[in-house]
PDB file of C-alpha atoms in Angstrom:
ATOM      1  CA  HIS A   1      -3.358-195.343 151.708  1.00 80.00           C
ATOM      2  CA  VAL A   2      -0.303-193.126 151.168  1.00 87.00           C
ATOM      3  CA  GLN A   3       0.343-191.330 147.905  1.00 93.00           C
ATOM      4  CA  LEU A   4       3.874-190.305 146.972  1.00 95.00           C
ATOM      5  CA  VAL A   5       4.644-187.761 144.252  1.00 96.00           C
ATOM      6  CA  GLU A   6       8.204-187.179 143.088  1.00 97.00           C
ATOM      7  CA  SER A   7       9.487-184.017 141.435  1.00 98.00           C
ATOM      8  CA  GLY A   8      12.770-182.301 140.651  1.00 98.00           C
ATOM      9  CA  GLY A   9      14.142-184.571 137.962  1.00 98.00           C
ATOM     10  CA  GLY A  10      15.632-183.218 134.776  1.00 98.00           C
ATOM     11  CA  SER A  11      18.627-183.166 132.476  1.00 98.00           C
ATOM     12  CA  VAL A  12      22.025-181.983 133.673  1.00 98.00           C
ATOM     13  CA  GLN A  13      25.616-182.258 132.600  1.00 98.00           C
ATOM     14  CA  ALA A  14      28.080-184.437 134.457  1.00 98.00           C
ATOM     15  CA  GLY A  15      29.254-182.748 137.620  1.00 98.00           C
ATOM     16  CA  GLY A  16      25.977-180.936 138.080  1.00 98.00           C
ATOM     17  CA  SER A  17      23.415-181.162 140.873  1.00 98.00           C
ATOM     18  CA  LEU A  18      19.730-181.859 141.271  1.00 98.00           C
ATOM     19  CA  ARG A  19      17.419-182.068 144.268  1.00 98.00           C
ATOM     20  CA  LEU A  20      14.573-184.528 144.123  1.00 98.00           C
ATOM     21  CA  SER A  21      11.490-184.101 146.276  1.00 98.00           C
ATOM     22  CA  CYS A  22       8.842-186.615 147.272  1.00 97.00           C
ATOM     23  CA  ALA A  23       5.616-185.211 148.670  1.00 95.00           C
ATOM     24  CA  SER A  24       3.691-187.646 150.836  1.00 91.00           C
ATOM     25  CA  SER A  25      -0.047-187.578 151.502  1.00 88.00           C
ATOM     26  CA  GLY A  26       0.707-189.338 154.777  1.00 78.00           C
ATOM     27  CA  SER A  27       2.894-188.361 157.681  1.00 79.00           C
ATOM     28  CA  THR A  28       6.612-188.778 156.989  1.00 71.00           C
ATOM     29  CA  TYR A  29       7.053-188.748 160.765  1.00 68.00           C
ATOM     30  CA  ARG A  30       5.019-191.939 161.031  1.00 76.00           C
ATOM     31  CA  SER A  31       6.777-193.610 158.098  1.00 78.00           C
ATOM     32  CA  ARG A  32       9.382-195.768 159.791  1.00 86.00           C
ATOM     33  CA  CYS A  33      11.389-195.996 156.622  1.00 94.00           C
ATOM     34  CA  MET A  34      11.504-193.924 153.454  1.00 95.00           C
ATOM     35  CA  GLY A  35      13.849-194.365 150.562  1.00 96.00           C
ATOM     36  CA  TRP A  36      14.931-193.512 147.053  1.00 98.00           C
ATOM     37  CA  PHE A  37      15.410-196.116 144.354  1.00 98.00           C
ATOM     38  CA  ARG A  38      16.337-195.924 140.696  1.00 98.00           C
ATOM     39  CA  GLN A  39      15.949-198.003 137.594  1.00 98.00           C
ATOM     40  CA  ALA A  40      17.822-197.540 134.348  1.00 96.00           C
ATOM     41  CA  PRO A  41      16.574-199.045 131.062  1.00 92.00           C
ATOM     42  CA  GLY A  42      17.326-202.752 130.917  1.00 94.00           C
ATOM     43  CA  LYS A  43      18.479-202.860 134.530  1.00 96.00           C
ATOM     44  CA  GLU A  44      16.900-203.932 137.786  1.00 96.00           C
ATOM     45  CA  ARG A  45      15.647-201.424 140.318  1.00 96.00           C
ATOM     46  CA  GLU A  46      18.344-200.593 142.866  1.00 97.00           C
ATOM     47  CA  GLY A  47      18.405-198.824 146.178  1.00 97.00           C
ATOM     48  CA  VAL A  48      19.964-195.367 146.350  1.00 98.00           C
ATOM     49  CA  ALA A  49      19.353-194.244 149.946  1.00 98.00           C
ATOM     50  CA  ALA A  50      16.952-194.690 152.831  1.00 97.00           C
ATOM     51  CA  ILE A  51      16.198-192.890 156.077  1.00 96.00           C
ATOM     52  CA  GLY A  52      14.579-194.248 159.206  1.00 93.00           C
ATOM     53  CA  SER A  53      12.262-192.566 161.667  1.00 88.00           C
ATOM     54  CA  ASP A  54      15.286-191.984 163.923  1.00 88.00           C
ATOM     55  CA  GLY A  55      16.989-190.010 161.172  1.00 90.00           C
ATOM     56  CA  ASN A  56      19.652-192.619 160.512  1.00 93.00           C
ATOM     57  CA  SER A  57      20.396-193.091 156.833  1.00 96.00           C
ATOM     58  CA  ILE A  58      21.932-195.687 154.557  1.00 96.00           C
ATOM     59  CA  TYR A  59      23.401-195.229 151.081  1.00 97.00           C
ATOM     60  CA  ALA A  60      24.396-197.351 148.155  1.00 97.00           C
ATOM     61  CA  ASP A  61      28.182-197.427 147.772  1.00 97.00           C
ATOM     62  CA  SER A  62      27.892-195.847 144.328  1.00 97.00           C
ATOM     63  CA  VAL A  63      26.388-192.627 145.725  1.00 98.00           C
ATOM     64  CA  LYS A  64      28.125-192.266 149.096  1.00 98.00           C
ATOM     65  CA  GLY A  65      29.644-188.837 149.487  1.00 98.00           C
ATOM     66  CA  ARG A  66      27.638-187.432 146.568  1.00 98.00           C
ATOM     67  CA  PHE A  67      23.981-187.897 147.525  1.00 98.00           C
ATOM     68  CA  THR A  68      22.210-186.874 150.729  1.00 98.00           C
ATOM     69  CA  ILE A  69      18.781-188.072 151.834  1.00 98.00           C
ATOM     70  CA  SER A  70      16.704-185.980 154.215  1.00 96.00           C
ATOM     71  CA  LYS A  71      13.102-185.354 155.170  1.00 93.00           C
ATOM     72  CA  ASP A  72      11.026-182.481 156.460  1.00 93.00           C
ATOM     73  CA  ASN A  73       8.333-183.913 158.719  1.00 89.00           C
ATOM     74  CA  GLY A  74       6.585-180.556 158.866  1.00 89.00           C
ATOM     75  CA  LYS A  75       6.116-180.613 155.111  1.00 92.00           C
ATOM     76  CA  ASN A  76       5.725-184.399 154.805  1.00 91.00           C
ATOM     77  CA  THR A  77       8.413-184.340 152.139  1.00 94.00           C
ATOM     78  CA  LEU A  78      11.421-186.534 151.443  1.00 96.00           C
ATOM     79  CA  TYR A  79      14.440-185.132 149.599  1.00 97.00           C
ATOM     80  CA  LEU A  80      17.449-186.435 147.726  1.00 98.00           C
ATOM     81  CA  GLN A  81      20.233-183.932 147.110  1.00 98.00           C
ATOM     82  CA  MET A  82      22.392-185.226 144.278  1.00 98.00           C
ATOM     83  CA  ASN A  83      25.785-183.627 143.657  1.00 98.00           C
ATOM     84  CA  SER A  84      28.661-184.491 141.337  1.00 98.00           C
ATOM     85  CA  LEU A  85      26.273-186.338 139.065  1.00 98.00           C
ATOM     86  CA  LYS A  86      27.664-188.902 136.651  1.00 98.00           C
ATOM     87  CA  PRO A  87      26.202-190.321 133.422  1.00 97.00           C
ATOM     88  CA  GLU A  88      25.737-193.647 135.226  1.00 97.00           C
ATOM     89  CA  ASP A  89      23.279-191.912 137.580  1.00 98.00           C
ATOM     90  CA  THR A  90      20.857-191.630 134.666  1.00 98.00           C
ATOM     91  CA  ALA A  91      17.654-193.458 135.617  1.00 98.00           C
ATOM     92  CA  MET A  92      14.061-193.119 136.705  1.00 98.00           C
ATOM     93  CA  TYR A  93      14.097-192.283 140.395  1.00 98.00           C
ATOM     94  CA  TYR A  94      11.346-193.499 142.714  1.00 98.00           C
ATOM     95  CA  CYS A  95      10.574-192.724 146.313  1.00 97.00           C
ATOM     96  CA  ALA A  96       9.099-195.319 148.630  1.00 96.00           C
ATOM     97  CA  ALA A  97       7.696-195.451 152.143  1.00 94.00           C
ATOM     98  CA  ASP A  98       6.630-198.009 154.714  1.00 92.00           C
ATOM     99  CA  SER A  99       5.375-197.897 158.277  1.00 88.00           C
ATOM    100  CA  GLY A 100       5.927-201.544 159.093  1.00 85.00           C
ATOM    101  CA  ALA A 101       8.070-202.810 161.934  1.00 79.00           C
ATOM    102  CA  ALA A 102      10.948-204.157 159.840  1.00 82.00           C
ATOM    103  CA  ILE A 103      14.349-202.540 160.286  1.00 89.00           C
ATOM    104  CA  CYS A 104      14.852-199.810 157.695  1.00 92.00           C
ATOM    105  CA  TRP A 105      18.140-201.082 156.312  1.00 92.00           C
ATOM    106  CA  ALA A 106      16.585-204.517 155.822  1.00 91.00           C
ATOM    107  CA  ARG A 107      13.707-202.978 153.877  1.00 91.00           C
ATOM    108  CA  PHE A 108      16.210-201.015 151.819  1.00 93.00           C
ATOM    109  CA  ARG A 109      18.311-204.080 151.006  1.00 91.00           C
ATOM    110  CA  GLY A 110      15.212-206.111 150.170  1.00 91.00           C
ATOM    111  CA  ILE A 111      13.467-203.289 148.308  1.00 91.00           C
ATOM    112  CA  ASP A 112      10.483-204.107 150.510  1.00 92.00           C
ATOM    113  CA  PHE A 113       8.227-201.030 150.664  1.00 94.00           C
ATOM    114  CA  GLY A 114       4.471-200.802 150.643  1.00 92.00           C
ATOM    115  CA  TYR A 115       4.082-197.444 148.929  1.00 93.00           C
ATOM    116  CA  TRP A 116       5.751-196.174 145.783  1.00 96.00           C
ATOM    117  CA  GLY A 117       5.668-193.004 143.723  1.00 96.00           C
ATOM    118  CA  GLN A 118       5.419-192.841 139.941  1.00 97.00           C
ATOM    119  CA  GLY A 119       9.003-191.727 139.445  1.00 97.00           C
ATOM    120  CA  THR A 120      10.930-188.752 138.090  1.00 98.00           C
ATOM    121  CA  GLN A 121      13.503-189.001 135.303  1.00 98.00           C
ATOM    122  CA  VAL A 122      17.110-187.959 135.844  1.00 98.00           C
ATOM    123  CA  THR A 123      19.376-187.728 132.803  1.00 98.00           C
ATOM    124  CA  VAL A 124      23.070-186.901 133.126  1.00 98.00           C
ATOM    125  CA  SER A 125      25.028-186.168 129.978  1.00 97.00           C
ATOM    126  CA  SER A 126      28.798-186.382 129.632  1.00 94.00           C
TER     127      SER A 126
END
C-alpha cells in the first residue's frame, strides 16, 4: 500500500507561483505513472499533469507553459511547479500514483490511479 502526502498549497495573488510536493511512502521510481489532479467546488476532478517512469510528461491545455511536473526518485517525491497562477487555478490539488501496466497518458485521461493523496488547497486571488 502506497501513501501519498501533498504539501505546498496556499493562497497567492494572480501571477504568483507555488510549488506543490507529494511525498510517497513507496518508490516513485517503480510508479509507472504519477500525476496531479485538481477539483474546484461544484466541478469534476480534472487532470493537471502526469509523468511516466520514462520521464515523459503530459499536461492539460489550460496549464501548458505555466506548470511543470517533475519527480525526485531519490526522495520519492513528486512536484508541481506552478507559475503565472490564475484565479481559475483555485482548487484542491491531489497527487496520484499507479504501478500498473497501462500507458500513463491513458491513465491520466481516464483518471485511473490506484493511490491518491488527501489533497492540498490552492487559492489564487485576483
